[in-house]
Coordinates of N, CA and C and ligand atoms in Angstrom, one line a residue:
M1 N 0.8 -1.2 0.0 CA 0.0 0.0 0.0 C 0.9 1.3 0.0
G2 N 0.5 2.2 -0.8 CA 1.3 3.5 -0.9 C 1.2 4.3 0.4
R3 N 2.1 5.2 0.5 CA 2.0 6.1 1.7 C 0.8 7.1 1.6
E4 N 0.3 7.4 2.8 CA -0.7 8.5 2.9 C -0.3 9.4 4.0
Y5 N -0.6 10.6 3.9 CA -0.3 11.6 5.0 C -1.6 12.4 5.3
F6 N -1.8 12.5 6.6 CA -2.9 13.4 7.1 C -2.2 14.5 7.9
I7 N -2.3 15.7 7.3 CA -1.7 16.9 8.0 C -2.8 17.8 8.5
A8 N -2.9 17.8 9.9 CA -4.0 18.5 10.5 C -3.6 19.7 11.4
G9 N -4.3 20.7 11.4 CA -4.0 21.9 12.2 C -5.1 22.1 13.2
N10 N -4.7 22.0 14.5 CA -5.6 22.3 15.6 C -5.4 23.7 16.0
W11 N -6.4 24.5 15.8 CA -6.3 26.0 16.0 C -6.5 26.3 17.5
K12 N -7.0 25.4 18.3 CA -7.3 25.7 19.7 C -8.2 26.9 19.8
M13 N -8.0 27.8 20.8 CA -8.9 28.9 21.0 C -8.3 30.1 20.3
F14 N -8.1 30.0 19.0 CA -7.5 31.1 18.2 C -8.4 31.2 16.9
K15 N -8.5 32.4 16.4 CA -9.1 32.8 15.2 C -10.6 33.0 15.2
T16 N -11.0 34.2 14.8 CA -12.4 34.5 14.7 C -12.9 33.8 13.4
S17 N -14.2 34.0 13.1 CA -14.7 33.3 11.9 C -14.1 34.0 10.6
T18 N -14.0 35.3 10.7 CA -13.4 36.1 9.5 C -12.0 35.6 9.3
E19 N -11.2 35.6 10.4 CA -9.8 35.1 10.3 C -9.7 33.7 9.7
S20 N -10.6 32.9 10.2 CA -10.6 31.5 9.8 C -10.9 31.3 8.3
R21 N -11.8 32.1 7.8 CA -12.2 32.1 6.4 C -11.0 32.5 5.6
E22 N -10.4 33.6 6.0 CA -9.3 34.2 5.2 C -8.1 33.2 5.2
F23 N -7.9 32.5 6.3 CA -6.8 31.6 6.4 C -7.1 30.4 5.4
V24 N -8.2 29.9 5.4 CA -8.5 28.7 4.6 C -8.4 29.1 3.1
Q25 N -8.9 30.3 2.8 CA -8.7 30.7 1.4 C -7.2 30.8 1.0
A26 N -6.5 31.4 1.9 CA -5.0 31.6 1.6 C -4.3 30.2 1.6
L27 N -4.6 29.4 2.5 CA -4.0 28.1 2.6 C -4.2 27.3 1.3
A28 N -5.5 27.3 0.8 CA -5.9 26.5 -0.4 C -5.0 26.9 -1.6
G29 N -4.5 28.2 -1.6 CA -3.7 28.7 -2.7 C -2.3 28.2 -2.6
Q30 N -1.9 27.6 -1.5 CA -0.5 27.3 -1.2 C -0.1 25.8 -1.5
F31 N -1.1 25.0 -1.8 CA -0.7 23.6 -2.1 C -1.7 23.0 -3.1
T32 N -1.2 22.0 -3.8 CA -2.1 21.3 -4.8 C -2.5 19.9 -4.2
A33 N -3.6 19.5 -4.6 CA -4.1 18.2 -4.1 C -3.2 17.1 -4.7
A34 N -2.9 16.1 -3.9 CA -2.1 15.0 -4.3 C -2.7 13.7 -3.8
P35 N -2.6 12.6 -4.6 CA -3.1 11.3 -4.1 C -2.4 11.0 -2.7
G36 N -3.2 10.6 -1.7 CA -2.6 10.2 -0.5 C -2.4 11.4 0.5
L37 N -2.7 12.6 0.1 CA -2.5 13.8 1.0 C -3.9 14.3 1.4
T38 N -4.1 14.3 2.8 CA -5.3 14.9 3.3 C -4.9 16.0 4.2
V39 N -5.5 17.2 4.0 CA -5.2 18.4 4.8 C -6.5 18.8 5.5
A40 N -6.4 19.0 6.8 CA -7.6 19.4 7.6 C -7.2 20.5 8.6
V41 N -8.2 21.4 8.8 CA -8.0 22.3 9.9 C -9.2 22.2 10.9
F42 N -8.9 22.5 12.2 CA -9.8 22.3 13.2 C -10.0 23.7 13.9
P43 N -10.9 24.5 13.3 CA -11.2 25.8 13.9 C -12.1 25.8 15.1
P44 N -12.3 26.9 15.8 CA -13.3 26.9 16.9 C -14.7 26.7 16.3
F45 N -15.6 26.2 17.2 CA -17.0 26.0 16.7 C -17.5 27.2 16.0
T46 N -17.2 28.4 16.5 CA -17.9 29.6 16.0 C -17.4 29.9 14.5
A47 N -16.4 29.2 14.0 CA -15.9 29.5 12.7 C -16.3 28.4 11.7
L48 N -16.9 27.4 12.2 CA -17.1 26.2 11.3 C -18.0 26.6 10.1
E49 N -19.0 27.4 10.4 CA -20.0 27.8 9.3 C -19.2 28.6 8.3
A50 N -18.3 29.5 8.7 CA -17.6 30.4 7.8 C -16.6 29.7 6.9
V51 N -16.2 28.5 7.3 CA -15.2 27.8 6.5 C -15.8 26.7 5.7
R52 N -17.1 26.4 5.9 CA -17.7 25.3 5.3 C -17.7 25.4 3.7
G53 N -17.2 24.3 3.1 CA -17.2 24.2 1.7 C -16.3 25.2 0.9
L54 N -15.4 25.8 1.6 CA -14.6 26.8 0.9 C -13.7 26.2 -0.2
D55 N -13.1 25.1 0.2 CA -12.2 24.5 -0.8 C -12.1 23.0 -0.5
P56 N -12.4 22.1 -1.5 CA -12.4 20.7 -1.2 C -11.1 20.1 -0.7
K57 N -10.0 20.8 -0.9 CA -8.7 20.4 -0.5 C -8.5 20.5 1.0
V58 N -9.3 21.4 1.6 CA -9.1 21.7 3.0 C -10.3 21.1 3.8
H59 N -10.0 20.0 4.4 CA -11.1 19.3 5.2 C -11.2 20.0 6.5
I60 N -12.4 19.9 7.1 CA -12.7 20.6 8.3 C -13.1 19.7 9.5
G61 N -12.5 20.0 10.6 CA -12.8 19.3 11.8 C -13.2 20.2 13.0
A62 N -13.9 19.7 14.0 CA -14.2 20.4 15.2 C -13.3 19.9 16.3
Q63 N -13.1 20.7 17.3 CA -12.1 20.4 18.4 C -12.7 19.6 19.5
N64 N -14.0 19.5 19.6 CA -14.7 18.8 20.7 C -16.1 18.6 20.4
L65 N -16.8 17.8 21.2 CA -18.3 17.7 21.1 C -18.8 17.1 22.4
F66 N -20.1 17.1 22.6 CA -20.6 16.5 23.8 C -21.3 15.2 23.3
Y67 N -21.5 14.2 24.2 CA -21.9 12.9 23.7 C -23.5 12.8 23.7
E68 N -24.2 13.7 24.3 CA -25.7 13.6 24.2 C -26.1 14.3 22.9
E69 N -27.3 13.8 22.5 CA -27.9 14.4 21.2 C -28.5 15.7 21.4
N70 N -29.1 16.0 22.5 CA -29.6 17.3 22.9 C -30.0 17.3 24.3
G71 N -30.4 18.4 24.9 CA -30.8 18.4 26.3 C -30.3 19.6 27.0
A72 N -30.5 19.6 28.3 CA -30.1 20.7 29.2 C -28.6 20.6 29.5
F73 N -27.8 21.0 28.6 CA -26.3 20.9 28.8 C -25.7 22.3 28.3
T74 N -25.9 23.3 29.1 CA -25.6 24.6 28.7 C -24.1 24.7 28.2
G75 N -24.0 25.3 27.1 CA -22.7 25.6 26.5 C -22.1 24.4 25.7
E76 N -22.8 23.3 25.6 CA -22.2 22.1 24.9 C -22.8 22.1 23.5
I77 N -22.1 21.3 22.7 CA -22.4 21.2 21.2 C -22.5 19.7 20.9
S78 N -23.6 19.3 20.3 CA -23.9 17.9 20.1 C -23.4 17.4 18.8
P79 N -23.3 16.1 18.6 CA -22.9 15.5 17.3 C -23.8 15.9 16.1
P80 N -25.2 15.9 16.3 CA -26.0 16.3 15.2 C -25.8 17.8 14.8
M81 N -25.4 18.6 15.8 CA -25.2 20.0 15.5 C -23.9 20.2 14.6
L82 N -23.0 19.3 14.7 CA -21.8 19.3 14.0 C -21.9 18.7 12.6
R83 N -22.8 17.8 12.4 CA -23.0 17.1 11.2 C -23.2 18.2 10.1
G84 N -22.5 18.1 9.0 CA -22.7 19.0 7.9 C -21.7 20.2 8.0
L85 N -21.2 20.4 9.3 CA -20.2 21.5 9.5 C -18.8 21.0 9.6
A86 N -18.7 19.8 10.1 CA -17.4 19.2 10.3 C -17.4 17.8 9.9
E87 N -16.2 17.4 9.3 CA -16.1 16.0 8.9 C -15.4 15.2 10.0
Y88 N -14.4 15.8 10.6 CA -13.7 15.2 11.7 C -14.0 15.9 13.1
V89 N -13.6 15.2 14.1 CA -13.7 15.8 15.4 C -12.6 15.3 16.4
L90 N -12.0 16.2 17.1 CA -11.0 15.7 18.0 C -11.7 15.2 19.3
V91 N -11.2 14.1 19.8 CA -11.7 13.7 21.1 C -10.5 13.4 22.0
G92 N -10.6 13.8 23.3 CA -9.6 13.4 24.2 C -8.3 14.2 24.1
H93 N -8.4 15.4 23.5 CA -7.1 16.2 23.5 C -6.7 16.4 24.9
S94 N -5.4 16.5 25.1 CA -4.9 16.6 26.5 C -5.3 17.8 27.2
E95 N -5.6 18.9 26.5 CA -6.1 20.1 27.1 C -7.5 19.9 27.6
R96 N -8.3 19.1 26.9 CA -9.7 18.8 27.4 C -9.5 17.9 28.6
R97 N -8.6 16.9 28.6 CA -8.5 16.0 29.7 C -8.0 16.8 31.0
Q98 N -7.0 17.6 30.8 CA -6.3 18.3 31.9 C -7.1 19.5 32.4
I99 N -7.5 20.4 31.5 CA -8.1 21.6 32.0 C -9.6 21.4 32.3
F100 N -10.2 20.5 31.5 CA -11.7 20.4 31.6 C -12.1 19.0 32.2
H101 N -11.0 18.3 32.8 CA -11.2 17.1 33.5 C -12.0 16.0 32.8
E102 N -11.8 15.9 31.5 CA -12.5 14.8 30.8 C -11.8 13.4 31.2
S103 N -12.6 12.5 31.6 CA -12.1 11.1 31.9 C -12.0 10.3 30.6
D104 N -11.3 9.1 30.8 CA -11.3 8.2 29.6 C -12.7 7.8 29.3
E105 N -13.6 7.7 30.3 CA -15.0 7.3 30.0 C -15.7 8.4 29.2
D106 N -15.5 9.6 29.6 CA -16.1 10.8 28.8 C -15.6 10.7 27.3
V107 N -14.3 10.5 27.2 CA -13.7 10.5 25.9 C -14.3 9.3 25.0
N108 N -14.5 8.2 25.7 CA -15.1 7.1 25.0 C -16.5 7.4 24.5
R109 N -17.2 8.0 25.4 CA -18.6 8.3 25.1 C -18.7 9.3 23.9
K110 N -17.7 10.3 23.9 CA -17.7 11.2 22.8 C -17.3 10.6 21.5
L111 N -16.3 9.7 21.6 CA -15.9 9.0 20.4 C -17.0 8.1 19.8
L112 N -17.8 7.4 20.6 CA -18.9 6.6 20.1 C -20.0 7.5 19.6
A113 N -20.2 8.6 20.3 CA -21.3 9.5 19.8 C -20.9 10.1 18.4
A114 N -19.6 10.5 18.3 CA -19.2 11.0 17.0 C -19.4 10.0 15.9
L115 N -19.0 8.8 16.1 CA -19.2 7.7 15.1 C -20.7 7.5 14.8
R116 N -21.5 7.5 15.8 CA -22.9 7.3 15.6 C -23.5 8.3 14.7
F117 N -23.0 9.5 14.7 CA -23.6 10.6 13.9 C -22.7 10.9 12.6
G118 N -21.9 9.9 12.3 CA -21.2 10.1 11.0 C -20.0 11.0 11.0
L119 N -19.5 11.4 12.2 CA -18.3 12.2 12.3 C -17.1 11.3 12.4
K120 N -15.9 11.7 11.9 CA -14.7 10.9 12.0 C -13.9 11.4 13.2
P121 N -13.8 10.6 14.3 CA -13.1 11.0 15.5 C -11.6 10.9 15.3
V122 N -10.9 11.8 15.9 CA -9.4 11.7 16.0 C -9.1 11.6 17.5
L123 N -8.8 10.4 18.0 CA -8.6 10.1 19.4 C -7.2 10.5 19.8
C124 N -7.1 11.5 20.7 CA -5.8 11.9 21.1 C -5.3 11.3 22.4
V125 N -4.1 10.8 22.5 CA -3.6 10.1 23.6 C -2.1 10.6 23.9
G126 N -1.6 10.5 25.1 CA -0.3 10.9 25.3 C 0.0 11.0 26.8
E127 N 1.3 10.9 27.1 CA 1.7 10.9 28.5 C 2.3 12.2 29.0
T128 N 2.3 12.4 30.3 CA 2.9 13.6 30.9 C 4.4 13.4 31.1
L129 N 5.1 14.4 31.4 CA 6.6 14.2 31.6 C 6.9 13.3 32.8
P130 N 6.2 13.5 33.9 CA 6.5 12.5 35.0 C 6.2 11.1 34.6
E131 N 5.2 10.9 33.8 CA 4.9 9.5 33.4 C 6.0 9.0 32.5
R132 N 6.5 9.8 31.6 CA 7.6 9.4 30.7 C 8.8 9.0 31.5
E133 N 9.1 10.0 32.5 CA 10.3 9.7 33.3 C 10.2 8.5 34.1
A134 N 9.0 8.1 34.5 CA 8.8 6.9 35.3 C 8.7 5.7 34.5
G135 N 8.9 5.8 33.2 CA 8.9 4.6 32.3 C 7.5 4.1 32.0
R136 N 6.5 5.0 32.2 CA 5.1 4.6 32.1 C 4.4 5.0 30.8
T137 N 5.2 5.5 29.9 CA 4.6 6.0 28.6 C 3.7 5.0 27.9
L138 N 4.2 3.8 27.7 CA 3.5 2.8 26.9 C 2.2 2.3 27.6
D139 N 2.4 2.2 29.0 CA 1.2 1.8 29.8 C 0.1 2.8 29.7
K140 N 0.5 4.1 29.8 CA -0.5 5.2 29.8 C -1.2 5.2 28.5
V141 N -0.5 5.2 27.4 CA -1.1 5.3 26.1 C -1.9 4.1 25.8
H142 N -1.5 2.9 26.2 CA -2.2 1.7 26.1 C -3.6 1.8 26.8
G143 N -3.5 2.2 28.0 CA -4.8 2.4 28.8 C -5.7 3.3 28.1
Q144 N -5.2 4.5 27.7 CA -6.1 5.5 27.1 C -6.7 4.9 25.8
L145 N -6.0 4.1 25.0 CA -6.5 3.6 23.8 C -7.6 2.5 24.1
E146 N -7.2 1.6 25.1 CA -8.2 0.6 25.4 C -9.5 1.2 25.9
K147 N -9.4 2.2 26.7 CA -10.6 2.7 27.3 C -11.3 3.6 26.3
G148 N -10.5 4.4 25.5 CA -11.1 5.3 24.5 C -11.8 4.6 23.4
L149 N -11.3 3.4 23.1 CA -11.8 2.7 21.9 C -12.8 1.6 22.2
A150 N -13.2 1.5 23.5 CA -14.1 0.4 23.9 C -15.4 0.5 23.2
G151 N -15.9 -0.6 22.6 CA -17.2 -0.6 22.0 C -17.3 -0.1 20.5
V152 N -16.1 0.2 19.9 CA -16.1 0.6 18.5 C -16.5 -0.6 17.7
G153 N -17.5 -0.4 16.8 CA -18.1 -1.5 16.0 C -17.2 -1.7 14.8
D154 N -17.4 -2.9 14.2 CA -16.5 -3.3 13.1 C -16.5 -2.3 11.9
A155 N -17.7 -1.8 11.6 CA -17.8 -0.9 10.5 C -17.1 0.5 10.8
D156 N -16.9 0.8 12.1 CA -16.4 2.1 12.5 C -14.9 2.4 12.3
W157 N -14.2 1.3 12.3 CA -12.7 1.5 12.4 C -12.2 2.3 11.2
A158 N -12.9 2.2 10.1 CA -12.5 2.9 8.8 C -12.6 4.4 9.0
H159 N -13.3 4.9 10.0 CA -13.5 6.3 10.2 C -12.7 6.9 11.3
L160 N -11.8 6.1 11.8 CA -11.0 6.5 13.0 C -9.6 6.9 12.7
T161 N -9.1 7.9 13.5 CA -7.7 8.3 13.4 C -7.2 8.4 14.9
V162 N -6.0 8.0 15.1 CA -5.4 8.2 16.5 C -4.3 9.2 16.4
A163 N -4.2 10.1 17.4 CA -3.1 11.1 17.4 C -2.3 10.9 18.7
Y164 N -1.0 10.6 18.6 CA -0.2 10.5 19.8 C 0.5 11.9 20.0
E165 N 0.1 12.5 21.2 CA 0.6 13.8 21.5 C 1.2 13.8 22.9
P166 N 2.5 13.6 23.0 CA 3.1 13.6 24.4 C 2.9 15.0 25.0
I167 N 2.3 15.0 26.2 CA 1.9 16.3 26.8 C 3.1 17.3 27.0
W168 N 4.3 16.7 27.3 CA 5.4 17.5 27.5 C 6.0 18.1 26.3
A169 N 5.4 17.7 25.1 CA 5.9 18.3 23.8 C 4.9 19.3 23.3
I170 N 3.8 19.5 24.0 CA 2.7 20.4 23.4 C 3.0 21.8 23.8
G171 N 3.2 22.7 22.9 CA 3.4 24.1 23.1 C 4.7 24.4 23.8
T172 N 5.6 23.5 23.9 CA 6.8 23.7 24.7 C 8.0 23.9 23.8
G173 N 7.8 23.7 22.5 CA 9.0 23.8 21.6 C 9.9 22.6 21.6
R174 N 9.5 21.6 22.5 CA 10.3 20.4 22.7 C 9.6 19.3 22.1
N175 N 9.9 18.9 20.8 CA 9.1 17.8 20.2 C 9.8 16.5 20.6
A176 N 9.0 15.4 20.5 CA 9.6 14.1 20.7 C 10.5 13.9 19.6
T177 N 11.6 13.2 19.8 CA 12.5 12.9 18.7 C 11.8 11.9 17.8
P178 N 12.2 11.8 16.5 CA 11.5 10.8 15.7 C 11.6 9.4 16.3
E179 N 12.7 9.1 17.0 CA 12.8 7.8 17.6 C 11.8 7.6 18.7
Q180 N 11.7 8.6 19.6 CA 10.8 8.5 20.7 C 9.3 8.4 20.1
A181 N 9.0 9.2 19.1 CA 7.7 9.1 18.6 C 7.5 7.7 17.9
D182 N 8.5 7.2 17.2 CA 8.4 5.9 16.5 C 8.1 4.8 17.5
E183 N 8.8 4.8 18.7 CA 8.6 3.8 19.6 C 7.1 3.7 20.1
V184 N 6.5 4.8 20.4 CA 5.1 4.8 20.8 C 4.2 4.5 19.7
H185 N 4.5 5.0 18.5 CA 3.7 4.7 17.3 C 3.6 3.3 17.0
R186 N 4.8 2.6 17.1 CA 4.8 1.2 16.8 C 4.0 0.4 17.8
H187 N 4.0 0.9 19.1 CA 3.2 0.2 20.1 C 1.7 0.4 19.8
I188 N 1.3 1.7 19.4 CA -0.1 1.9 19.1 C -0.5 1.1 17.9
R189 N 0.4 1.0 16.9 CA 0.1 0.2 15.7 C -0.1 -1.3 16.1
G190 N 0.7 -1.8 17.0 CA 0.6 -3.2 17.4 C -0.8 -3.4 18.1
L191 N -1.2 -2.5 19.0 CA -2.4 -2.6 19.7 C -3.6 -2.6 18.7
L192 N -3.5 -1.6 17.7 CA -4.6 -1.5 16.7 C -4.7 -2.8 15.9
E193 N -3.5 -3.2 15.5 CA -3.4 -4.4 14.7 C -4.1 -5.6 15.4
S194 N -3.9 -5.7 16.7 CA -4.5 -6.8 17.4 C -6.0 -6.7 17.5
K195 N -6.5 -5.5 17.4 CA -7.9 -5.3 17.5 C -8.6 -5.5 16.1
V196 N -7.9 -4.9 15.1 CA -8.5 -5.0 13.7 C -7.4 -5.4 12.7
P197 N -7.0 -6.6 12.7 CA -5.9 -7.1 11.9 C -6.0 -6.6 10.4
G198 N -4.9 -6.1 9.9 CA -4.9 -5.8 8.5 C -5.4 -4.5 8.1
R199 N -6.1 -3.8 9.1 CA -6.6 -2.5 8.7 C -5.6 -1.4 9.2
R200 N -5.2 -0.5 8.3 CA -4.3 0.5 8.6 C -5.0 1.8 9.1
I201 N -5.0 2.0 10.4 CA -5.6 3.2 11.0 C -4.5 4.3 11.1
P202 N -4.8 5.5 10.6 CA -3.8 6.5 10.7 C -3.4 6.9 12.1
V203 N -2.1 7.0 12.3 CA -1.7 7.4 13.7 C -0.8 8.6 13.5
L204 N -1.3 9.8 14.0 CA -0.6 11.0 13.8 C 0.3 11.3 15.0
Y205 N 1.3 12.2 14.7 CA 2.1 12.7 15.9 C 1.8 14.1 16.1
G206 N 1.7 14.6 17.3 CA 1.5 16.0 17.6 C 2.4 16.4 18.8
G207 N 2.8 17.6 18.8 CA 3.6 18.2 19.9 C 4.8 18.9 19.3
S208 N 4.7 20.3 19.2 CA 5.7 21.1 18.7 C 6.2 20.7 17.3
V209 N 5.3 20.3 16.5 CA 5.6 20.1 15.1 C 5.8 21.4 14.4
K210 N 6.9 21.6 13.7 CA 7.2 22.8 13.0 C 7.7 22.4 11.6
P211 N 7.8 23.4 10.7 CA 8.4 23.1 9.4 C 9.8 22.4 9.5
E212 N 10.6 22.9 10.5 CA 12.0 22.3 10.6 C 12.0 20.9 11.0
N213 N 11.1 20.4 11.8 CA 11.2 19.0 12.3 C 10.2 18.1 11.6
S214 N 9.3 18.7 10.7 CA 8.2 17.9 10.2 C 8.7 16.8 9.2
L215 N 9.7 17.2 8.4 CA 10.2 16.2 7.4 C 10.7 14.9 8.0
E216 N 11.5 15.1 9.0 CA 12.1 13.9 9.7 C 11.0 13.1 10.4
L217 N 10.0 13.8 11.0 CA 9.0 13.1 11.7 C 8.1 12.3 10.7
L218 N 7.7 13.0 9.7 CA 6.9 12.4 8.7 C 7.6 11.2 7.9
A219 N 8.9 11.3 7.9 CA 9.6 10.2 7.2 C 9.6 8.9 8.0
Q220 N 9.2 9.0 9.3 CA 9.2 7.7 10.1 C 8.0 6.8 9.5
K221 N 8.3 5.6 9.3 CA 7.3 4.7 8.7 C 6.1 4.6 9.5
S222 N 6.2 4.6 10.9 CA 5.1 4.4 11.7 C 4.2 5.7 11.8
I223 N 4.6 6.8 11.3 CA 3.9 8.1 11.5 C 3.1 8.4 10.2
S224 N 1.8 8.5 10.4 CA 1.0 8.7 9.1 C 0.5 10.1 9.0
G225 N 1.1 11.0 9.8 CA 0.7 12.4 9.7 C 1.0 13.2 10.9
V226 N 0.6 14.5 10.9 CA 0.9 15.3 12.1 C -0.3 16.1 12.5
L227 N -0.4 16.3 13.8 CA -1.5 17.2 14.4 C -0.7 18.4 14.9
V228 N -0.9 19.5 14.2 CA 0.0 20.7 14.5 C -0.8 21.8 15.2
G229 N -0.3 22.3 16.3 CA -0.9 23.4 17.0 C -0.4 24.7 16.6
G230 N 0.5 25.3 17.3 CA 1.0 26.6 17.0 C 1.4 26.9 15.6
A231 N 2.1 26.0 15.0 CA 2.6 26.2 13.6 C 1.5 26.1 12.6
S232 N 0.3 25.7 13.0 CA -0.8 25.7 12.0 C -1.6 27.0 12.0
L233 N -1.2 28.0 12.8 CA -1.9 29.2 12.9 C -1.4 30.2 11.9
N234 N -0.4 29.8 11.2 CA 0.3 30.7 10.2 C 0.3 30.0 8.9
V235 N -0.2 30.7 7.8 CA -0.3 30.0 6.5 C 1.1 29.5 6.0
E236 N 2.1 30.4 6.2 CA 3.5 30.0 5.7 C 3.9 28.7 6.4
S237 N 3.9 28.7 7.7 CA 4.5 27.6 8.4 C 3.6 26.3 8.2
F238 N 2.3 26.5 8.2 CA 1.5 25.3 8.0 C 1.6 24.7 6.6
S239 N 1.7 25.6 5.6 CA 1.9 25.1 4.2 C 3.3 24.5 4.0
A240 N 4.3 25.0 4.8 CA 5.6 24.4 4.7 C 5.6 22.9 5.2
I241 N 4.8 22.7 6.2 CA 4.6 21.3 6.7 C 3.9 20.5 5.7
I242 N 2.9 21.0 5.1 CA 2.1 20.3 4.0 C 3.1 20.0 2.9
Q243 N 3.9 20.9 2.5 CA 4.9 20.7 1.4 C 5.8 19.6 1.7
N244 N 6.2 19.5 3.0 CA 7.1 18.4 3.3 C 6.4 17.0 3.2
G245 N 5.1 17.0 3.5 CA 4.3 15.7 3.3 C 4.3 15.4 1.8
S246 N 4.0 16.4 1.0 CA 3.9 16.2 -0.5 C 5.2 15.7 -1.0
K247 N 6.3 16.3 -0.5 CA 7.6 16.0 -1.0 C 7.9 14.5 -0.7
L248 N 7.5 14.0 0.5 CA 7.8 12.6 0.8 C 6.9 11.7 0.0
L249 N 5.7 12.2 -0.3 CA 4.8 11.3 -1.1 C 5.3 11.2 -2.6
S250 N 5.9 12.2 -3.1 CA 6.4 12.1 -4.5 C 7.8 11.6 -4.6
A251 N 8.4 11.3 -3.4 CA 9.8 10.9 -3.4 C 10.0 9.5 -4.0
Ligands
13P301 P1 1.8 22.5 19.4 O1 2.0 22.1 18.0 O2 1.5 24.0 19.6 O3 2.8 21.9 20.4 O4 0.3 21.8 19.8 C1 0.2 20.5 19.6 C2 -1.3 20.1 19.8 O5 -1.7 20.1 20.9 C3 -2.1 19.8 18.6 O6 -3.3 19.3 19.0

């Protein structure tokens, strides 16, 4: 099977709807579609309508969702509300887990709700620095995957993406080395292979991905793409990362 890359930008709590629209228009002018290349941005909820359908090369995702369909849940956004606005949705980002106290069970309910309503979840997992230093990285990631993926149906695996984001590498400028990322990615691939043999589920790396380190990270066999935070907020730096993916695809 040929290589495929998924290059995703998580904008977090940045960009108004006008800024998001201008960004997507500018970004679309910076790269050409290529077989095996998927580019997506994850703007805030408030910008989803503004970027809808702007350019088929730029796929759209949401950063979060709630697992109920509707009800008295002030401030929450349900899966049916996202349908038609977003193709993908992040679940279990470390900022949601740490700042908003989402448990593995919450993450699992969100993931299943997303699938139920035709959204493609990107399940984020990753360890803290103390966990890495204590040699608990693989255990932590393994547990998050087992709990996060509980109950996924046979037909749903095709719509799933996993993102490994070591928390100590997020927003710190300190990325995992390609070898560190590769070790965890191989573990994740092994676990996924045991669940759904023969199906290649994309596993992205995230954490201080920049134009300068993206080529080497993407060149790792076990890495199927990147989930970019800070460097995805700027058209030049995000498109430079996309170009690196294209370069590797045509190599
Ligand atoms: P940075 O690229 O800013 O480290 O953020 C990574 C991230 O959290 C993407 O979801």
